[in-house]
Tab-separated table of C-alpha atoms in Angstrom:
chain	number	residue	atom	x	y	z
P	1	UNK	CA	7.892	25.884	32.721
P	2	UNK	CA	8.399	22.931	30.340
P	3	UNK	CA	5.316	20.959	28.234
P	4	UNK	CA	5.152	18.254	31.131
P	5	UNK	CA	4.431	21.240	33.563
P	6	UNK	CA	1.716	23.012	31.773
P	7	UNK	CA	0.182	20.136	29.631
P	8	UNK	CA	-3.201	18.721	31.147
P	9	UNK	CA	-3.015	16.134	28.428
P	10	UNK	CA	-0.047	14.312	27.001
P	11	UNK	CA	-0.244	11.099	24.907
P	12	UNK	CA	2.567	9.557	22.957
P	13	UNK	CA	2.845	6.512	20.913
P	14	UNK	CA	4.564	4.366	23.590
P	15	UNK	CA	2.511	2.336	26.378
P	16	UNK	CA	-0.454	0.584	25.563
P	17	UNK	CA	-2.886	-2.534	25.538
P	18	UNK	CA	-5.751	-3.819	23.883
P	19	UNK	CA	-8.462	-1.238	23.683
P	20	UNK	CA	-6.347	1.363	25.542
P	21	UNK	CA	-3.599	3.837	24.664
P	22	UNK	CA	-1.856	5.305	27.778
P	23	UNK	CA	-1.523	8.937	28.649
P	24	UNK	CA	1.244	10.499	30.371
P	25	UNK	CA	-0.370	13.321	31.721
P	26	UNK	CA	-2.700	13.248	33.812
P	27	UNK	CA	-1.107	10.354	35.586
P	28	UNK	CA	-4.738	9.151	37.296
P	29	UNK	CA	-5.305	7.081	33.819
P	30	UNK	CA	-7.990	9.943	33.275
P	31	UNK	CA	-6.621	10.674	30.414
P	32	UNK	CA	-6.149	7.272	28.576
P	33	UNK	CA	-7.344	6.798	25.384
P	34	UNK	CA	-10.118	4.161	24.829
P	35	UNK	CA	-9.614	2.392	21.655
P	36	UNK	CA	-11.574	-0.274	18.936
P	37	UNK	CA	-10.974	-1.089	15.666
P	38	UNK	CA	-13.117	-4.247	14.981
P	39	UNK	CA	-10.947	-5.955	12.531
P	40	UNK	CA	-7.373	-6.748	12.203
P	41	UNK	CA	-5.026	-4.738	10.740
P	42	UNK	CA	-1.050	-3.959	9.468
P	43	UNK	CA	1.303	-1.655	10.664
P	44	UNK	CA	5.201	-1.036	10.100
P	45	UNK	CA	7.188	-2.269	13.280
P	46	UNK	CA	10.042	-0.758	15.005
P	47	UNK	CA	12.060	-3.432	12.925
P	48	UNK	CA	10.531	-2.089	9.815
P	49	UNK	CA	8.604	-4.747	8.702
P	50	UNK	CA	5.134	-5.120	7.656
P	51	UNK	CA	3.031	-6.936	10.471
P	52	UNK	CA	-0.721	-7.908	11.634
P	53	UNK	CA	-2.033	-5.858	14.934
P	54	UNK	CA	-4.946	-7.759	16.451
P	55	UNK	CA	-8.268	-6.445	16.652
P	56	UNK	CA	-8.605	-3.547	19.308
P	57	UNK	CA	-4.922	-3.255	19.472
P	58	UNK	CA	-3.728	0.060	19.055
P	59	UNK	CA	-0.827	0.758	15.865
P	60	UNK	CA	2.209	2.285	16.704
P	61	UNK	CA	3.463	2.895	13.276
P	62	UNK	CA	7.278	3.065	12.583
P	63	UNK	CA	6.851	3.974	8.789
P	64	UNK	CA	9.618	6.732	8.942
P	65	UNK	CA	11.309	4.904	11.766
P	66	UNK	CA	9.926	7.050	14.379
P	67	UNK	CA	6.934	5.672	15.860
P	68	UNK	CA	3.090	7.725	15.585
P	69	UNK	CA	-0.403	6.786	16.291
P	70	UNK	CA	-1.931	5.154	13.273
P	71	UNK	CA	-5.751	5.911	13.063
P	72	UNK	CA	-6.960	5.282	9.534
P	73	UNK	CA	-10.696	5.199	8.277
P	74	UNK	CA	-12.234	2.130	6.710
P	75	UNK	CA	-11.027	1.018	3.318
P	76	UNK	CA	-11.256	-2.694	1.458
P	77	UNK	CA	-8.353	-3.843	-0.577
P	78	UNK	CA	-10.636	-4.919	-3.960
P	79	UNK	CA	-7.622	-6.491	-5.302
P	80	UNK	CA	-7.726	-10.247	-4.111
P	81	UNK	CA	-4.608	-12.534	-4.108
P	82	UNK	CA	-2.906	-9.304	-3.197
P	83	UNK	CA	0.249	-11.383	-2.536
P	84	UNK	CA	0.335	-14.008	-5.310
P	85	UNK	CA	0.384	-12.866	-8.385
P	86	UNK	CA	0.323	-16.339	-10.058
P	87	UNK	CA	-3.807	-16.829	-8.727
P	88	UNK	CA	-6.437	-14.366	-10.738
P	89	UNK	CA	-3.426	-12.329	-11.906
P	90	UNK	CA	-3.149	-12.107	-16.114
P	91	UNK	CA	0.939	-12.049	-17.473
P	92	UNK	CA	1.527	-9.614	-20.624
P	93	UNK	CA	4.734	-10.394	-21.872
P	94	UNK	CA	6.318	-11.786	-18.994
P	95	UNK	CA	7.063	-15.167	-16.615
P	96	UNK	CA	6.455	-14.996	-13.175
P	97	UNK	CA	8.678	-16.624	-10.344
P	98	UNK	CA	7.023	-16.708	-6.727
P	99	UNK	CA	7.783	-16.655	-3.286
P	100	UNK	CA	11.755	-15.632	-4.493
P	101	UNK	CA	12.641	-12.709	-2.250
P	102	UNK	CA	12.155	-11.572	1.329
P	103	UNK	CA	8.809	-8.971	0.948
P	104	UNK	CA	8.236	-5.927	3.248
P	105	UNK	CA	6.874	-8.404	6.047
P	106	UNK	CA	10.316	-10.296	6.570
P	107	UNK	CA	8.528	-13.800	4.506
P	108	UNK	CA	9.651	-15.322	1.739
P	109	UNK	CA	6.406	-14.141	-0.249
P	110	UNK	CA	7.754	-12.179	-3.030
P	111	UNK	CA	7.040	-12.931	-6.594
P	112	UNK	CA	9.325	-12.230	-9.390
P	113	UNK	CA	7.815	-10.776	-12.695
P	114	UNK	CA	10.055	-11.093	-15.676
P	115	UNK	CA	10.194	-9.869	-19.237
P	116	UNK	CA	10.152	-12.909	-21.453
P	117	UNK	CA	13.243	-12.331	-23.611
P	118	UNK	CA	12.597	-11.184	-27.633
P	119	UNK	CA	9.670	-8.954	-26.043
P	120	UNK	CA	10.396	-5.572	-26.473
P	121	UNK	CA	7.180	-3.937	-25.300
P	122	UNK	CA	6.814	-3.511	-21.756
P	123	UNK	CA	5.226	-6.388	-20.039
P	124	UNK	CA	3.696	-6.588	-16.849
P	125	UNK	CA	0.801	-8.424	-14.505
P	126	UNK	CA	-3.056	-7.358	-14.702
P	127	UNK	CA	-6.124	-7.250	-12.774
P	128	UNK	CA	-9.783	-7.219	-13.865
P	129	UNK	CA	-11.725	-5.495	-11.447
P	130	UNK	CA	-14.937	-3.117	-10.743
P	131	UNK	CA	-14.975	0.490	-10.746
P	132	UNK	CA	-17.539	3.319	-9.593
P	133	UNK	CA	-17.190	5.993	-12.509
P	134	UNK	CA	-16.537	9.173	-11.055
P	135	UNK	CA	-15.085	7.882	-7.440
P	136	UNK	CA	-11.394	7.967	-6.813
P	137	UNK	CA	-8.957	5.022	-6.599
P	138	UNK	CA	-5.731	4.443	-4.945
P	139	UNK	CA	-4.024	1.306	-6.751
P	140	UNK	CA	-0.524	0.183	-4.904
P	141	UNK	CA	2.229	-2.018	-4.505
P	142	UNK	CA	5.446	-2.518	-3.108
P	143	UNK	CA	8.368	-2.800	-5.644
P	144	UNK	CA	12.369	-3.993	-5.410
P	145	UNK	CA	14.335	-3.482	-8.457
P	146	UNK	CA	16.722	-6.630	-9.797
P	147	UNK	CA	17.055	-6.055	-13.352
P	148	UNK	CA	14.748	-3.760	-14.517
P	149	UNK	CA	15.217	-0.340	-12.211
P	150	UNK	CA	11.675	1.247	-13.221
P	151	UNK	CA	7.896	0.092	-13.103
P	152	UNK	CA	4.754	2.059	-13.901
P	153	UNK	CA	1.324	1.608	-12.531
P	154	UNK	CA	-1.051	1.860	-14.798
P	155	UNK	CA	-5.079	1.893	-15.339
P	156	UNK	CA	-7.126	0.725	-18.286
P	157	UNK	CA	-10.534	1.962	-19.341
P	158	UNK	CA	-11.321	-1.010	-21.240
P	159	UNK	CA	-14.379	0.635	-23.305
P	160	UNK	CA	-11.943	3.455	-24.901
P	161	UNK	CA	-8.813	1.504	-24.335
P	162	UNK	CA	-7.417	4.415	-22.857
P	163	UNK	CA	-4.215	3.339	-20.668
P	164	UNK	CA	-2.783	6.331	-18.183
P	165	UNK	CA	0.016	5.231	-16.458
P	166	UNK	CA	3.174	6.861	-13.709
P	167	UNK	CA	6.225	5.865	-13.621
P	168	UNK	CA	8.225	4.736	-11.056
P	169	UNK	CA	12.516	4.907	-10.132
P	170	UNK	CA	13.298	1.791	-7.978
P	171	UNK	CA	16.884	3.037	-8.008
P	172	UNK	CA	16.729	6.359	-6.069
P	173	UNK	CA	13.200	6.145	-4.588
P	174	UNK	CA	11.390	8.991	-6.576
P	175	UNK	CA	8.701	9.216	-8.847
P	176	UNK	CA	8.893	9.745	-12.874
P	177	UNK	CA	6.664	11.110	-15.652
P	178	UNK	CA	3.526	11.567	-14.096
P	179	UNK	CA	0.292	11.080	-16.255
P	180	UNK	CA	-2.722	13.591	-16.550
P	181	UNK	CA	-5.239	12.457	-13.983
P	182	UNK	CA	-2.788	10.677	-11.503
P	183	UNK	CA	-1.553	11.687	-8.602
P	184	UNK	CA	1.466	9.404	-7.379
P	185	UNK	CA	3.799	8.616	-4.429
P	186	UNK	CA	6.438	6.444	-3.513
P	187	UNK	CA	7.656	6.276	-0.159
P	188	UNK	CA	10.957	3.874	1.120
P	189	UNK	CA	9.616	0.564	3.010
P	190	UNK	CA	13.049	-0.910	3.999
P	191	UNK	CA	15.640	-3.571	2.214
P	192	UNK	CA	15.538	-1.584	-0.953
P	193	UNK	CA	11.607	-2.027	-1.324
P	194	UNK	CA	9.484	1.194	-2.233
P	195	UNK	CA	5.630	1.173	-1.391
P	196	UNK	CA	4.812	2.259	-5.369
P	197	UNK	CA	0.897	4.552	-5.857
P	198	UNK	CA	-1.520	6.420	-7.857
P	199	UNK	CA	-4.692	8.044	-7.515
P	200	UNK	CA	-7.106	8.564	-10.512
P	201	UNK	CA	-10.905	9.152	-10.777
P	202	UNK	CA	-12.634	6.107	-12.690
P	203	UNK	CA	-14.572	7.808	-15.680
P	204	UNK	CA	-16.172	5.154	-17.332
P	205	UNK	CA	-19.168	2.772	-16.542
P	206	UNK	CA	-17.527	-0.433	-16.835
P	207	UNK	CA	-17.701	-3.531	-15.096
P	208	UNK	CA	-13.653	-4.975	-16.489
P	209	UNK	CA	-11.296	-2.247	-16.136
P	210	UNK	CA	-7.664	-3.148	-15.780
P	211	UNK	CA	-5.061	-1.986	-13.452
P	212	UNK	CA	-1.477	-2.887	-14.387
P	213	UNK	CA	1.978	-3.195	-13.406
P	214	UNK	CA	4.445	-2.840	-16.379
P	215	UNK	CA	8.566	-3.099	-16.517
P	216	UNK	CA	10.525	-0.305	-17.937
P	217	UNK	CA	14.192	0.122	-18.590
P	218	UNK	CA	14.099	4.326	-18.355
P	219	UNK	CA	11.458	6.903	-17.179
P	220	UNK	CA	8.857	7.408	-19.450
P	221	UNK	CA	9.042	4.569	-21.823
P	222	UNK	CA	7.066	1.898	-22.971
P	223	UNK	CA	9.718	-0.249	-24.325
P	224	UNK	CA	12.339	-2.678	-22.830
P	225	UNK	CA	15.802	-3.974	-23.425
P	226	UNK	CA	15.296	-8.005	-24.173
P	227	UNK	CA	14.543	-9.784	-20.315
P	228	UNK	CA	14.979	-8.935	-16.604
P	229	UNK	CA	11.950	-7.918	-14.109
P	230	UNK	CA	11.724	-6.726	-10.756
P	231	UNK	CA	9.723	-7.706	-7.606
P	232	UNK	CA	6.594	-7.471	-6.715
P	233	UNK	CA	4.037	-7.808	-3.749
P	234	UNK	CA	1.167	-6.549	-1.449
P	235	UNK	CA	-1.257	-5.478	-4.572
P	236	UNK	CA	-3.995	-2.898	-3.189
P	237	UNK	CA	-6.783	-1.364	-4.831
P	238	UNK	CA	-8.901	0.751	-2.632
P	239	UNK	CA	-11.668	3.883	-3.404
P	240	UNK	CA	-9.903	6.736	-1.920
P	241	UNK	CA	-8.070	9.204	-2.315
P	242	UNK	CA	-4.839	8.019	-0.943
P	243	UNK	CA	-3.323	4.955	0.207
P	244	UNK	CA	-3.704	3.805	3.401
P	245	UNK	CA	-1.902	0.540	5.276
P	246	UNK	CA	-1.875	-2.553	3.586
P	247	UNK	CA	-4.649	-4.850	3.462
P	248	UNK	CA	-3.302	-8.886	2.658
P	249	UNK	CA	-6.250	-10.315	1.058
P	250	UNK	CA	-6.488	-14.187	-0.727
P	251	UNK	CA	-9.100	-14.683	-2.911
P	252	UNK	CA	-11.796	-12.485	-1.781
P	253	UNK	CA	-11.671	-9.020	-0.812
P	254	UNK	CA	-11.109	-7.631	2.576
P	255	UNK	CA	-11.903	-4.759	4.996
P	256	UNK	CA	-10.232	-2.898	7.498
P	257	UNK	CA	-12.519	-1.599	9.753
P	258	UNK	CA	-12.212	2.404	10.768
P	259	UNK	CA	-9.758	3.113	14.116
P	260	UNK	CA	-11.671	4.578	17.232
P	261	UNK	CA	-9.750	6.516	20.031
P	262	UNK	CA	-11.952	7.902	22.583
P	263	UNK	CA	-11.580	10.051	25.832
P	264	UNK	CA	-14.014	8.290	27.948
P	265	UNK	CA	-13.197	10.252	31.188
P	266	UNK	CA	-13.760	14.255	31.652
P	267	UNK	CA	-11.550	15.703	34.078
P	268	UNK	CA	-10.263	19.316	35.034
């Protein structure tokens, strides 16, 4: 007796349509998945590049390279101009080069962030934003390494002044010193790009906190060695507790609505 035999419901990532994910099993189409999602939304292709799925459209995710059904709830990207970092983004220390690489979606939309030379302290790009104290926040981006072989994300509580930051190995993929109160991942996106994140609670009422990406030589340190940068693109901020697909926004904010998959027929 094999799975196919004994199975009254089988459904893999493969056939589909817009609002409908087909079943193998039962064969009738009573056991197709009805599906809506009323917003657009990304999804890593079988070439391994970030791309747009229409509205309705179910994801077939290939993050991993073998394809799964990506149902995600809703989340907003709060970090506009997530993929131009010379438009509401502030420089510390550093020059910024855009559209210079190929980025995770196979464009030439990748900015360059570089350590101005004679600036020893780490530099990096900022973001005022707005924070809930006492929700949780996933802040992410996608990182390549050119000179510099190490980034760290970093949040600022900008009444104590209290930076907490992760560190990040663009060379091997892996995650450094890990600050008290993050949680962090970094998982491979393709073409030497690494999808870079933390999670932290906000635990301050402010309205202008800062989240940051700085350069570093070496795990762990907030110092540099004269210029170099890396790349940088598809900025997210999101409240949650993990990081979710990307959300492109320009210069407002954007939502991706929750996915739906529904079994609208009962059978026996």
């Amino acid at each position: 007796m094999s799975l196919l035999t004994q199975a009254s419901l089988v459904l893999t990532p493969n056939a589909y349509k817009a609002n409908k994910l087909y079943s193998i099993i039962p064969s009738s189409g009573n056991g197709d998945m009805a599906t809506t999602r009323a917003t657009t939304a990304t999804r890593v292709n079988s070439n391994g590049l970030v791309e747009s799925v229409a509205t309705g459209i179910p994801r077939l995710d290939y993050t991993g390279s073998v394809p799964s059904i990506l149902l995600e709830p809703q989340r907003t990207n709060l970090a506009t101009n997530s993929e131009d970092f010379s438009n509401g983004w502030g420089l510390v220390r550093t020059s910024l080069a855009i559209n210079t690489a190929t980025s995770p979606s196979g464009s030439m939309t990748a900015d360059k962030v570089n350590q101005i030379t004679g600036q020893t302290n780490s530099g990096g790009i900022t973001k005022i934003t707005s924070l809930q104290q006492g929700s949780k926040y996933t802040w992410t981006v996608f990182a390549k390494k050119e000179e510099k072989g190490f980034i760290r994300l970093s949040e600022k509580m900008t009444t104590s002044g209290v930076i907490t930051s992760s560190w990040f190995n663009l060379v091997n993929g892996t995650t450094g010193t890990i600050n008290a109160g993050h949680t962090a991942t970094i998982t491979n996106a393709g073409n030497g790009w690494y999808k870079c994140s933390i999670t932290f609670t906000a635990n301050e009422v402010v309205n202008d906190p800062l989240i940051i990406v700085f350069l570093s030589d070496i795990d762990n340190s907030t110092t540099v060695v004269d210029s170099g940068g890396v790349y940088l693109w598809g900025a997210q901020l999101e409240q949650g507790a993990y990081s979710t697909s990307y959300i492109p926004t320009t210069t407002s904010t954007v939502t991706r609505n929750v996915d739906i998959m529904t079994l609208n027929n009962i059978y026996t």
